[in-house]
C-alpha atoms as a PDB file:
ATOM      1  CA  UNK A   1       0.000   0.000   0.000  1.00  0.00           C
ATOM      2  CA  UNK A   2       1.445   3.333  -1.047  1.00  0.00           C
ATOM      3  CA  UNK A   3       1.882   6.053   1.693  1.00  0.00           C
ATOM      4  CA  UNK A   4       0.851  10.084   2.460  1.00  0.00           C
ATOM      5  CA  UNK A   5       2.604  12.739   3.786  1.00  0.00           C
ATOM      6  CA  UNK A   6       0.641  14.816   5.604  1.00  0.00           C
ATOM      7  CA  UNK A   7       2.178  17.946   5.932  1.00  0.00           C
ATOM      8  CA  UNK A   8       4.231  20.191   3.607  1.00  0.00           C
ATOM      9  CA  UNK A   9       4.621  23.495   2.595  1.00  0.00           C
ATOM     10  CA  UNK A  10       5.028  25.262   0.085  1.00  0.00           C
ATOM     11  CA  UNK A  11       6.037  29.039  -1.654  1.00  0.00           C
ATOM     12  CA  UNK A  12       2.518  29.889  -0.460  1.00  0.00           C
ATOM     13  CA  UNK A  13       4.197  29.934   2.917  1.00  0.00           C
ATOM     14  CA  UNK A  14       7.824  29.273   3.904  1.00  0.00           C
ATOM     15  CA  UNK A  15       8.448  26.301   1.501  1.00  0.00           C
ATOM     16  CA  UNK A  16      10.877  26.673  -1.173  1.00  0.00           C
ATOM     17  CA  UNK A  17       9.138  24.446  -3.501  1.00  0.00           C
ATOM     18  CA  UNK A  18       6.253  25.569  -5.734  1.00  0.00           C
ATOM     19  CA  UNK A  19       2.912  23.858  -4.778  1.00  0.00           C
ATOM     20  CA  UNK A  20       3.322  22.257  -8.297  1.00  0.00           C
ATOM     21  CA  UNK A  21       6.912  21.270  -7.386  1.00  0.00           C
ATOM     22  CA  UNK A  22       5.932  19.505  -4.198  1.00  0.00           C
ATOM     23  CA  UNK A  23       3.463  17.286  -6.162  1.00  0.00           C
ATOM     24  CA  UNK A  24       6.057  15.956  -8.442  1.00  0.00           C
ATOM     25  CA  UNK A  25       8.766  15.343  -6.066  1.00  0.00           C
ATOM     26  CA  UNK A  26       5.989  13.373  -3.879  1.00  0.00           C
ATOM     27  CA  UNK A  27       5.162  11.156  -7.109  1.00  0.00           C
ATOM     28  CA  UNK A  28       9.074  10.737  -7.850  1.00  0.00           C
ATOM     29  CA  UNK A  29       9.503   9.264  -4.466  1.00  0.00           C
ATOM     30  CA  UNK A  30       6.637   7.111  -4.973  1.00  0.00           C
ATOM     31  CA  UNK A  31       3.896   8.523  -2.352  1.00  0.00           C
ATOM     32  CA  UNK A  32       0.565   8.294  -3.196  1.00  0.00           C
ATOM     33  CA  UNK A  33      -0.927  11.445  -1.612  1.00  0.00           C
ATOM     34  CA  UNK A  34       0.290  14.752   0.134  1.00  0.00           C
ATOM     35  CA  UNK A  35      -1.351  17.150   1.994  1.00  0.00           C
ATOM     36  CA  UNK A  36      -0.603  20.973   1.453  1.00  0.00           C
ATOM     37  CA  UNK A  37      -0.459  22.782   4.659  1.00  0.00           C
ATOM     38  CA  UNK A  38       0.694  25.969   4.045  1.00  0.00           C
ATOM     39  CA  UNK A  39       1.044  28.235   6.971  1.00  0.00           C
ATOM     40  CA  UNK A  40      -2.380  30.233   7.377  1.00  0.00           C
ATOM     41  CA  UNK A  41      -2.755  30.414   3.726  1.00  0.00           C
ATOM     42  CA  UNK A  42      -4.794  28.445   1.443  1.00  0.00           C
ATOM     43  CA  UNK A  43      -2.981  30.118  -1.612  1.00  0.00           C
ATOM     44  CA  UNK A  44      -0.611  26.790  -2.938  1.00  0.00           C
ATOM     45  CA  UNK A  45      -4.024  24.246  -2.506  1.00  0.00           C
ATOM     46  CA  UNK A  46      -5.249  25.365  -6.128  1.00  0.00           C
ATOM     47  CA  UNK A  47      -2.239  24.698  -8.315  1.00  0.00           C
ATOM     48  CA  UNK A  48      -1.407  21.624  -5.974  1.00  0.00           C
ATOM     49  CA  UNK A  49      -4.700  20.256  -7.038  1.00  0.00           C
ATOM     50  CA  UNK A  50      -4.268  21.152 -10.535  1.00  0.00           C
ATOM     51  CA  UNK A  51      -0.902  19.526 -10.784  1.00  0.00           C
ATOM     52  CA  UNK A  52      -1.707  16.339  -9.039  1.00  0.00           C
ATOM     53  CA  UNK A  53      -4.638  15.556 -11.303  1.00  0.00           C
ATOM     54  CA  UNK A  54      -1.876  14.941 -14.083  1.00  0.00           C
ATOM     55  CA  UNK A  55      -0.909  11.788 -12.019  1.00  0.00           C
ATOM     56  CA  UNK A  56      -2.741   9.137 -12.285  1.00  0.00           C
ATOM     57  CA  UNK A  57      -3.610   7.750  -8.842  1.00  0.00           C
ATOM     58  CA  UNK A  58      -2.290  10.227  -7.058  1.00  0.00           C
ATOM     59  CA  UNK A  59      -4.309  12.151  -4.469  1.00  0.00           C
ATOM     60  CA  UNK A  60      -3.391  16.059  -2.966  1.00  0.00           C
ATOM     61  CA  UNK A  61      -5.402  17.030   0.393  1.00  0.00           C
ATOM     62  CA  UNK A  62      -6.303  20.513   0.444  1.00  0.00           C
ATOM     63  CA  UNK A  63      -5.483  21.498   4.056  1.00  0.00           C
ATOM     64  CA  UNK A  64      -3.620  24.138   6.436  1.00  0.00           C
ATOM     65  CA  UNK A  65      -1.390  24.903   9.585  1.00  0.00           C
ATOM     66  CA  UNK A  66      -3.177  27.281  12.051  1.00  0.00           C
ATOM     67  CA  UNK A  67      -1.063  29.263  13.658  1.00  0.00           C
ATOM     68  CA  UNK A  68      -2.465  29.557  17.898  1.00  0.00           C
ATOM     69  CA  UNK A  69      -1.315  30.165  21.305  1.00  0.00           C
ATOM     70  CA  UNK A  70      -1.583  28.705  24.302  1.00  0.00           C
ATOM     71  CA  UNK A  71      -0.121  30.276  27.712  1.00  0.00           C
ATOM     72  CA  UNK A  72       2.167  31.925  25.708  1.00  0.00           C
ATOM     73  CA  UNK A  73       3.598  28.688  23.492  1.00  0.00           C
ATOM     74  CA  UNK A  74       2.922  28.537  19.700  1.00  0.00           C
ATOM     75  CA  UNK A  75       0.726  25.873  19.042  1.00  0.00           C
ATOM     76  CA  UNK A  76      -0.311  24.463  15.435  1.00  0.00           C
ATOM     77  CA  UNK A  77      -3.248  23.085  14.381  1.00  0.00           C
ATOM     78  CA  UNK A  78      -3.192  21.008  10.850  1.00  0.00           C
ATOM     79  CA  UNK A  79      -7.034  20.804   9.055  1.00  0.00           C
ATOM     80  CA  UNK A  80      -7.214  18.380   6.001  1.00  0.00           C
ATOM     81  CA  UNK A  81     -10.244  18.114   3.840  1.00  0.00           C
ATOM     82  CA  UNK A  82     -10.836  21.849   4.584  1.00  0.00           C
ATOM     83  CA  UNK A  83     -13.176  23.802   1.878  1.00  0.00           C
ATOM     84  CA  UNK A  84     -10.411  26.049   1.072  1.00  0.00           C
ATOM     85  CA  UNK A  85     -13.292  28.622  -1.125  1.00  0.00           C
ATOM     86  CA  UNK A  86     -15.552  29.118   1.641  1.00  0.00           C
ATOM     87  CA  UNK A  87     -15.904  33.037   1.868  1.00  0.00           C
ATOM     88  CA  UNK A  88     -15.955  33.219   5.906  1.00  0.00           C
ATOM     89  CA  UNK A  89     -13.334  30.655   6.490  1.00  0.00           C
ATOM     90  CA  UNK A  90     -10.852  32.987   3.961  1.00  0.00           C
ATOM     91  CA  UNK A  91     -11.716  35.980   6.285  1.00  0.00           C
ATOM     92  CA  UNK A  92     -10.775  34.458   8.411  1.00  0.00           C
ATOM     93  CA  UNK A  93      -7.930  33.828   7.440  1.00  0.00           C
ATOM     94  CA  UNK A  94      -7.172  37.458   6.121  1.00  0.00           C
ATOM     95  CA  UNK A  95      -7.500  38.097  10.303  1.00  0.00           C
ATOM     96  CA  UNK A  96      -4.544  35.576  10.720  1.00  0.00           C
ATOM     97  CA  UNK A  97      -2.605  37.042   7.964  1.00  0.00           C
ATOM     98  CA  UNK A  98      -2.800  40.437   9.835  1.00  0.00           C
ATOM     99  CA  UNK A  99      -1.298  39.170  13.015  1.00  0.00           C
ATOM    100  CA  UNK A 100       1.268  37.019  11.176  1.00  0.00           C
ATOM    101  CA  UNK A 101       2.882  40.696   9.184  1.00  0.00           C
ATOM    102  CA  UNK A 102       2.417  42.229  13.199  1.00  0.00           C
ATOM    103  CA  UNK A 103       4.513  39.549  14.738  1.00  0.00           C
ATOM    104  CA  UNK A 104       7.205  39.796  11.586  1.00  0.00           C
ATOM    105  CA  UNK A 105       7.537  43.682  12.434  1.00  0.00           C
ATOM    106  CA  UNK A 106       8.077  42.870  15.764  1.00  0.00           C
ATOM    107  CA  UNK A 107      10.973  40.474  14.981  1.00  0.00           C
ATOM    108  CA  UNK A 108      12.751  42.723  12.794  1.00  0.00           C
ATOM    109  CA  UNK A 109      12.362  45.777  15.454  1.00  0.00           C
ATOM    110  CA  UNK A 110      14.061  42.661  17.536  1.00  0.00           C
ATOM    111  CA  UNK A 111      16.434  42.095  15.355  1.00  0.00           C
ATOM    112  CA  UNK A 112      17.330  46.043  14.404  1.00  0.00           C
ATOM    113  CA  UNK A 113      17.624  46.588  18.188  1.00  0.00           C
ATOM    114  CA  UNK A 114      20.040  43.777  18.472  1.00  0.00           C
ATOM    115  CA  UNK A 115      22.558  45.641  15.762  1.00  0.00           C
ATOM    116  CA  UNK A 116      21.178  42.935  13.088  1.00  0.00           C
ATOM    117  CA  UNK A 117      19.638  45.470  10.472  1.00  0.00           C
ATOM    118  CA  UNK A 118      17.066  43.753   8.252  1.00  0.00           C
ATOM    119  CA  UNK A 119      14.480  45.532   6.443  1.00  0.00           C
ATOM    120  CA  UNK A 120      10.464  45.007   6.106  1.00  0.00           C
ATOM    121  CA  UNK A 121      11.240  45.339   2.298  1.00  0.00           C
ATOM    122  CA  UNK A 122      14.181  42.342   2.395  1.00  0.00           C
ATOM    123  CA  UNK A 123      11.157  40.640   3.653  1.00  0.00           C
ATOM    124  CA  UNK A 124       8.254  41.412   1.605  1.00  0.00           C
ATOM    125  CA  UNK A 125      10.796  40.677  -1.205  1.00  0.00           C
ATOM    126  CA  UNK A 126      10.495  36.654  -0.033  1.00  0.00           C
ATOM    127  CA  UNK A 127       6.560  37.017  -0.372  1.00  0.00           C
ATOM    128  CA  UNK A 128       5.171  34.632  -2.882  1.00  0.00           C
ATOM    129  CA  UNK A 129       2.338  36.298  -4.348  1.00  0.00           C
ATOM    130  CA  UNK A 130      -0.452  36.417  -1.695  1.00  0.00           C
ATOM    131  CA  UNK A 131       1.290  33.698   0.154  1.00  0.00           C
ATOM    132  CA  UNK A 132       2.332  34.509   3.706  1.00  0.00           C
ATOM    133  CA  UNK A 133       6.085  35.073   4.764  1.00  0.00           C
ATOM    134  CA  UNK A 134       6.915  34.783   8.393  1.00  0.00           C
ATOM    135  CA  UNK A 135      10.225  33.358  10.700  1.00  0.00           C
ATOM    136  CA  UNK A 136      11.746  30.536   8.160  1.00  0.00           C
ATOM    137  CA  UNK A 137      11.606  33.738   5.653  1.00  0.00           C
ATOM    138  CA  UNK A 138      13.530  35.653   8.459  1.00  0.00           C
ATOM    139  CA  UNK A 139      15.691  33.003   9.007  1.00  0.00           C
ATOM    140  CA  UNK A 140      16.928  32.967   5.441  1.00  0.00           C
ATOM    141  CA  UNK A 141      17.503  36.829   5.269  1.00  0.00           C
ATOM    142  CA  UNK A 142      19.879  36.079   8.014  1.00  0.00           C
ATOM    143  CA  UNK A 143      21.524  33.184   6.727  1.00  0.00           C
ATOM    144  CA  UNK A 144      22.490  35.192   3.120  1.00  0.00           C
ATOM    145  CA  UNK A 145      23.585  38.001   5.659  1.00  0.00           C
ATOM    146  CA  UNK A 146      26.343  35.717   7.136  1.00  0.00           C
ATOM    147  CA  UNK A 147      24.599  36.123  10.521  1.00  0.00           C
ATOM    148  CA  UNK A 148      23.947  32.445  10.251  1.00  0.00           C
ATOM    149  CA  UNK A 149      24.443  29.500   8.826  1.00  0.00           C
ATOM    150  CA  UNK A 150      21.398  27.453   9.348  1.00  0.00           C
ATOM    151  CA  UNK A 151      18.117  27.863   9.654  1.00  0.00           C
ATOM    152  CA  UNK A 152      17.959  25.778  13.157  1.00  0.00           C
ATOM    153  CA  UNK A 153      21.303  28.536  13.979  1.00  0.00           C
ATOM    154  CA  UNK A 154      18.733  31.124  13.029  1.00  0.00           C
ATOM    155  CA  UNK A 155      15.885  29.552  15.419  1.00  0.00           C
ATOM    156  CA  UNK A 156      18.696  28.424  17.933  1.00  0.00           C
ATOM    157  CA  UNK A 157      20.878  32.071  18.151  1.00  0.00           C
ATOM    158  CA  UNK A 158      17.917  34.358  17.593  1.00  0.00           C
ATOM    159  CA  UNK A 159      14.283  33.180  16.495  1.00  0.00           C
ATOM    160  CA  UNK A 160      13.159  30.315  18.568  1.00  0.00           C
ATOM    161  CA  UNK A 161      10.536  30.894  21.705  1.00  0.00           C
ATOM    162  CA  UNK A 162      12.643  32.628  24.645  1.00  0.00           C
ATOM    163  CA  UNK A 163      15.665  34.078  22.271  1.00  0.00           C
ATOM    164  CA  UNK A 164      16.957  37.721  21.778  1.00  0.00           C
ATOM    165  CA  UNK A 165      14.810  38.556  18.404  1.00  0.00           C
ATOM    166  CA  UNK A 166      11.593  36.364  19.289  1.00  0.00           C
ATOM    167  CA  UNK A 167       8.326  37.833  19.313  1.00  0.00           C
ATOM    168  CA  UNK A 168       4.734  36.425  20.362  1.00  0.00           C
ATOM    169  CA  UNK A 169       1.011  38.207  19.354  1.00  0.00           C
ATOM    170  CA  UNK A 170      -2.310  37.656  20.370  1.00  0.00           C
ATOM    171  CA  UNK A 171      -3.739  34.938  18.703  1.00  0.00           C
ATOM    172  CA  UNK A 172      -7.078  32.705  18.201  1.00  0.00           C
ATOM    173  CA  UNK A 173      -6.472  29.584  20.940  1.00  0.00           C
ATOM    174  CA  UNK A 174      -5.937  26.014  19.470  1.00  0.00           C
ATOM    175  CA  UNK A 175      -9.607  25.288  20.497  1.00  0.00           C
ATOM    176  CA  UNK A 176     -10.783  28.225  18.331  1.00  0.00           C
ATOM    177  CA  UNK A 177      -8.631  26.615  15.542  1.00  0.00           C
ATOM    178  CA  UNK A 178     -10.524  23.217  15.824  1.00  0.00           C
ATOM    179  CA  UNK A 179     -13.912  25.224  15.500  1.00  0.00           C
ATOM    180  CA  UNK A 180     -12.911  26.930  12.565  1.00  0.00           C
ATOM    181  CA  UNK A 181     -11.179  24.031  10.646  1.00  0.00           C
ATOM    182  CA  UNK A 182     -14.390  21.953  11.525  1.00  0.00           C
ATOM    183  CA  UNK A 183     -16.974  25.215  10.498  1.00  0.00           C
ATOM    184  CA  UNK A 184     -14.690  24.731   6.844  1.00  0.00           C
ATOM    185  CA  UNK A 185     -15.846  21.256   6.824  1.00  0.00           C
ATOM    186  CA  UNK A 186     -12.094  20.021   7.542  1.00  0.00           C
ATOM    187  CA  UNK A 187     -10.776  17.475   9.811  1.00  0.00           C
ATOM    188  CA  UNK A 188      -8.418  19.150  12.705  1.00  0.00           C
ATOM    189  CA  UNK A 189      -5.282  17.411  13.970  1.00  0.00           C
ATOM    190  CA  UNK A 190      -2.687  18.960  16.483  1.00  0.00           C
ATOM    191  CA  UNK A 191       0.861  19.201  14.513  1.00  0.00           C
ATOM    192  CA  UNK A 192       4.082  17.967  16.362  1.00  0.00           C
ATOM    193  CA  UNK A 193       3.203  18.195  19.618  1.00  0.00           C
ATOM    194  CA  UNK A 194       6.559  17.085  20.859  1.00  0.00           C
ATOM    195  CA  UNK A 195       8.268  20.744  20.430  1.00  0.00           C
ATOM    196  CA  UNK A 196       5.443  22.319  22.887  1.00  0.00           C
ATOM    197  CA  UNK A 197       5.727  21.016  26.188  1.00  0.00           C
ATOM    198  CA  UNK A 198       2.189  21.248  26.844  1.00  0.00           C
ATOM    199  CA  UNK A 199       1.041  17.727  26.494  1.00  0.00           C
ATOM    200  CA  UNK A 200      -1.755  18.671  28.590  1.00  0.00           C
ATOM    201  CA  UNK A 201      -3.569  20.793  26.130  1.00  0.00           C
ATOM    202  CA  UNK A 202      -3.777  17.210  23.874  1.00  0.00           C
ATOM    203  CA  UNK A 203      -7.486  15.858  26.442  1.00  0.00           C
ATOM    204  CA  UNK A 204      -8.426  18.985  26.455  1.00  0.00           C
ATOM    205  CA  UNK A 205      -8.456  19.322  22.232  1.00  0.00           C
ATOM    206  CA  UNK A 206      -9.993  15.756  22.204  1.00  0.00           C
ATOM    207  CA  UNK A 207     -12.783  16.525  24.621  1.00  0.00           C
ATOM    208  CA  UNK A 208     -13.516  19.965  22.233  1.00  0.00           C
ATOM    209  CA  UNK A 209     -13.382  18.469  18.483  1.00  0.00           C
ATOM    210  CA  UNK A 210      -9.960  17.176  17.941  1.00  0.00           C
ATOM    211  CA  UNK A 211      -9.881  14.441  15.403  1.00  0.00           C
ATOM    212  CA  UNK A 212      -5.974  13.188  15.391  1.00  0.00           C
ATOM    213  CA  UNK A 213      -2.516  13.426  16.192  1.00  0.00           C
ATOM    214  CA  UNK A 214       0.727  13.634  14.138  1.00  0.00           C
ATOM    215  CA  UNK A 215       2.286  11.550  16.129  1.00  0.00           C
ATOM    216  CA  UNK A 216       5.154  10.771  13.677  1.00  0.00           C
ATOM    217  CA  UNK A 217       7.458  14.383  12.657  1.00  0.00           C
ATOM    218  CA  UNK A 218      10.988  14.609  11.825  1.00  0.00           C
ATOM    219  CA  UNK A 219      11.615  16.458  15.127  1.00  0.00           C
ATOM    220  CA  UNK A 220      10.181  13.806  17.677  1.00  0.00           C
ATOM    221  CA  UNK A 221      12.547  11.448  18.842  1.00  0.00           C
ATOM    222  CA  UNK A 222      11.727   7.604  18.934  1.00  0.00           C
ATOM    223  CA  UNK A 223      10.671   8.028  21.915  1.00  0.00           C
ATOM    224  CA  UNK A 224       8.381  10.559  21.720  1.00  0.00           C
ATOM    225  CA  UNK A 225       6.754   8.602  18.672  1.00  0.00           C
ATOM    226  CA  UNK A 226       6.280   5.544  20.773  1.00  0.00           C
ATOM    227  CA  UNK A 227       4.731   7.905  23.429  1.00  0.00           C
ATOM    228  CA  UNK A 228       1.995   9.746  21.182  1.00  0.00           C
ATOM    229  CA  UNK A 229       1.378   6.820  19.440  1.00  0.00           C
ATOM    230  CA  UNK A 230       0.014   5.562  23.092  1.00  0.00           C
ATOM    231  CA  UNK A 231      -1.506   9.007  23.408  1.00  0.00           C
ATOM    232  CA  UNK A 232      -3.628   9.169  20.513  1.00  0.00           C
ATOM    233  CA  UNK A 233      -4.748   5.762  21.073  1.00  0.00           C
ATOM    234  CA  UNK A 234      -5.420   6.505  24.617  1.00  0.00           C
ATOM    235  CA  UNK A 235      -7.523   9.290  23.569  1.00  0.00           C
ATOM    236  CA  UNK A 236      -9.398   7.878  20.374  1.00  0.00           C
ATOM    237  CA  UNK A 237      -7.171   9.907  18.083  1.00  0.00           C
ATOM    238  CA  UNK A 238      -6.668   9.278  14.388  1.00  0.00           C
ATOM    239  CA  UNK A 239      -2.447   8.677  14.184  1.00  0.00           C
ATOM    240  CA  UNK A 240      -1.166  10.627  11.562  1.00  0.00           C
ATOM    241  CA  UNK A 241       2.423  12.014  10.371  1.00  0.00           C
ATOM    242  CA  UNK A 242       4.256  14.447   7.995  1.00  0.00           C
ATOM    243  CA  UNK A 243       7.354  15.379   7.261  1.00  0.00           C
ATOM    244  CA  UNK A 244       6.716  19.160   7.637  1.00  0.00           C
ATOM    245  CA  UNK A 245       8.753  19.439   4.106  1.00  0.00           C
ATOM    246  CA  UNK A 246       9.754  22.831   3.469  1.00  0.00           C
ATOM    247  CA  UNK A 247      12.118  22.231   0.763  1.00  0.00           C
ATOM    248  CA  UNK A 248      15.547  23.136   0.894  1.00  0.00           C
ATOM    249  CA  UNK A 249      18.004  26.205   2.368  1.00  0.00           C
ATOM    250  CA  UNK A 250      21.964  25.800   1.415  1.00  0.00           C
ATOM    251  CA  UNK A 251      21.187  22.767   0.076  1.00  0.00           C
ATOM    252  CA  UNK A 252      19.924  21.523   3.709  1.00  0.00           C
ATOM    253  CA  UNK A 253      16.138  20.061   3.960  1.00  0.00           C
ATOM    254  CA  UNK A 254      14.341  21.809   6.777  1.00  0.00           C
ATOM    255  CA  UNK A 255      12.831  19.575   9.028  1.00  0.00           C
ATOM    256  CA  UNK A 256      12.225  16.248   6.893  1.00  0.00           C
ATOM    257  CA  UNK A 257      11.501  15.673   3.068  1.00  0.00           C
ATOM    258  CA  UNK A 258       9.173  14.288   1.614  1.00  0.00           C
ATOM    259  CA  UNK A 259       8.139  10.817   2.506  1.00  0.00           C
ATOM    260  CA  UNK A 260      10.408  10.706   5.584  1.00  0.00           C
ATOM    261  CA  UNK A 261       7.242  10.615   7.969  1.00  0.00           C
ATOM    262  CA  UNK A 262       4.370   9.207   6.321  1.00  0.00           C
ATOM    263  CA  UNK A 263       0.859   6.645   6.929  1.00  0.00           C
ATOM    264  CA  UNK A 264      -0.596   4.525   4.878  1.00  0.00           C
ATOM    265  CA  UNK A 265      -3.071   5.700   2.275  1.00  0.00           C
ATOM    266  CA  UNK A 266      -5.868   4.069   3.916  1.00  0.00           C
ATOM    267  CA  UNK A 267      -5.722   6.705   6.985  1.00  0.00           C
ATOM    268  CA  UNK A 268      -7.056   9.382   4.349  1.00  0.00           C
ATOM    269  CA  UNK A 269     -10.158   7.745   4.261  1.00  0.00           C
ATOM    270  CA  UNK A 270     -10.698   7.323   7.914  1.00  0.00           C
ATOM    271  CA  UNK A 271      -9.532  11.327   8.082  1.00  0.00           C
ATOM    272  CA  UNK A 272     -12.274  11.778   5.947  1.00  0.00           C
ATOM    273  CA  UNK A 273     -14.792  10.327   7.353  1.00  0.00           C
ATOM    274  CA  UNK A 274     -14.933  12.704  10.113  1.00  0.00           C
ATOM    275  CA  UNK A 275     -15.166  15.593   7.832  1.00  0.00           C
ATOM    276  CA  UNK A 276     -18.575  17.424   8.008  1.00  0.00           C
END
């Protein structure tokens, strides 16, 4: 049975690949289906769709990464199956935009402050046509600045929750994302939540709409795999995993490429039989 990734990005967001580009590689390594889950955008799911219809037996998800918080910690919500032309879920949307460009601003004042001059041009320059650009954008400005050489350097040195240039905004709650993924007719699932450190949020989600668990991501360790495996099951949630592709930097993938994380084809359809 041939596998699906089910999470990459794309130029919509921070991915380096076109949406078009991410299809092909995902039939060239022999994957049956990917999900496009472009950072509060639905902007890459139309050309995805178009592309993977020229592959016979090949399936793209239209979905998306919600950007939340929760005391303070960035949480992301994945929604697959969404209805990515429904007028009030792209509003939205718009709202989450807003507060993504108000969080970049405050980064660069961060950065600017810190003697690291980057401009809110350098960055709109990165901006894929109505796509959204946020910190893996920032994180490459600094990396063709010699300031770094890595993105994780970038997320490490400056970037990452608690460092010198990070920023935080108010934002909808992961709850609120559930609602509004489900309201789109999509199916939400909580994205790595191994990098959070709030494990306790995960009953809470499940009690309020959540539908699975990427249990599998190129930044858990085998351990933590093993451990939300357990989880989901302990908690009736659908076990799911991407790779979180984001193409490449200097030649270095960004958190796993295609295929690296994947389930079998067969979870799509018990995804989507939760989807309203």
């Amino acid at each position: 049975m041939k596998q699906s990734d089910l999470h990459t990005h794309t130029t919509a967001s921070d991915g380096t690949f076109t949406p078009a580009s991410n299809i092909r590689r995902a039939v060239e390594k022999g994957l049956g289906a990917i999900a496009i889950t472009d950072h509060d955008t639905v902007n890459g799911i139309h050309e995805a769709m178009i592309e993977a219809k020229k592959h016979e037996g090949f399936s793209c998800i239209p979905g998306i990464e919600i950007s939340t918080l929760y005391e303070g910690q960035d949480i992301h919500m994945l929604g697959y199956f969404i209805d990515y032309e429904d007028v009030e879920f792209l509003e939205a949307l718009s709202k989450l935009t807003s507060v993504r460009d108000k969080r970049n601003r405050m980064i660069l004042e961060n950065l600017n402050n810190l003697g690291i001059p980057v401009k809110e041009s350098e960055l709109e320059a990165k901006r894929h046509g109505k796509g959204n650009v946020g910190r893996g954008h920032i994180a490459e400005i600094l990396m063709e600045k010699g300031i770094v050489k890595s993105l994780p350097e970038a997320f490490e040195k400056y970037l990452g929750k608690g460092k010198p240039a990070y920023a935080s905004t108010d934002r909808i709650s992961p709850i609120e994302a559930v609602q509004m993924i489900k309201k789109a007719k999509g199916v939400p699932v909580l994205a790595h939540p191994g990098i959070y450190g709030a494990d306790e949020l995960i009953p809470i989600l499940s009690e309020n709409g959540l539908v699975g668990l990427e249990y599998n991501h190129p930044d858990h360790t085998r351990k933590q795999v093993a451990f939300y495996e357990d989880l989901a099951d302990k908690h009736s949630l659908i076990k799911t995993a991407g790779s979180d592709f984001h193409g490449f930097r200097n030649g270095e993938v960004f958190h796993g490429d295609l295929g690296s994380c994947s389930v079998p084809i067969s979870t799509l359809d018990v995804l989507r039989s939760f989807r309203k």
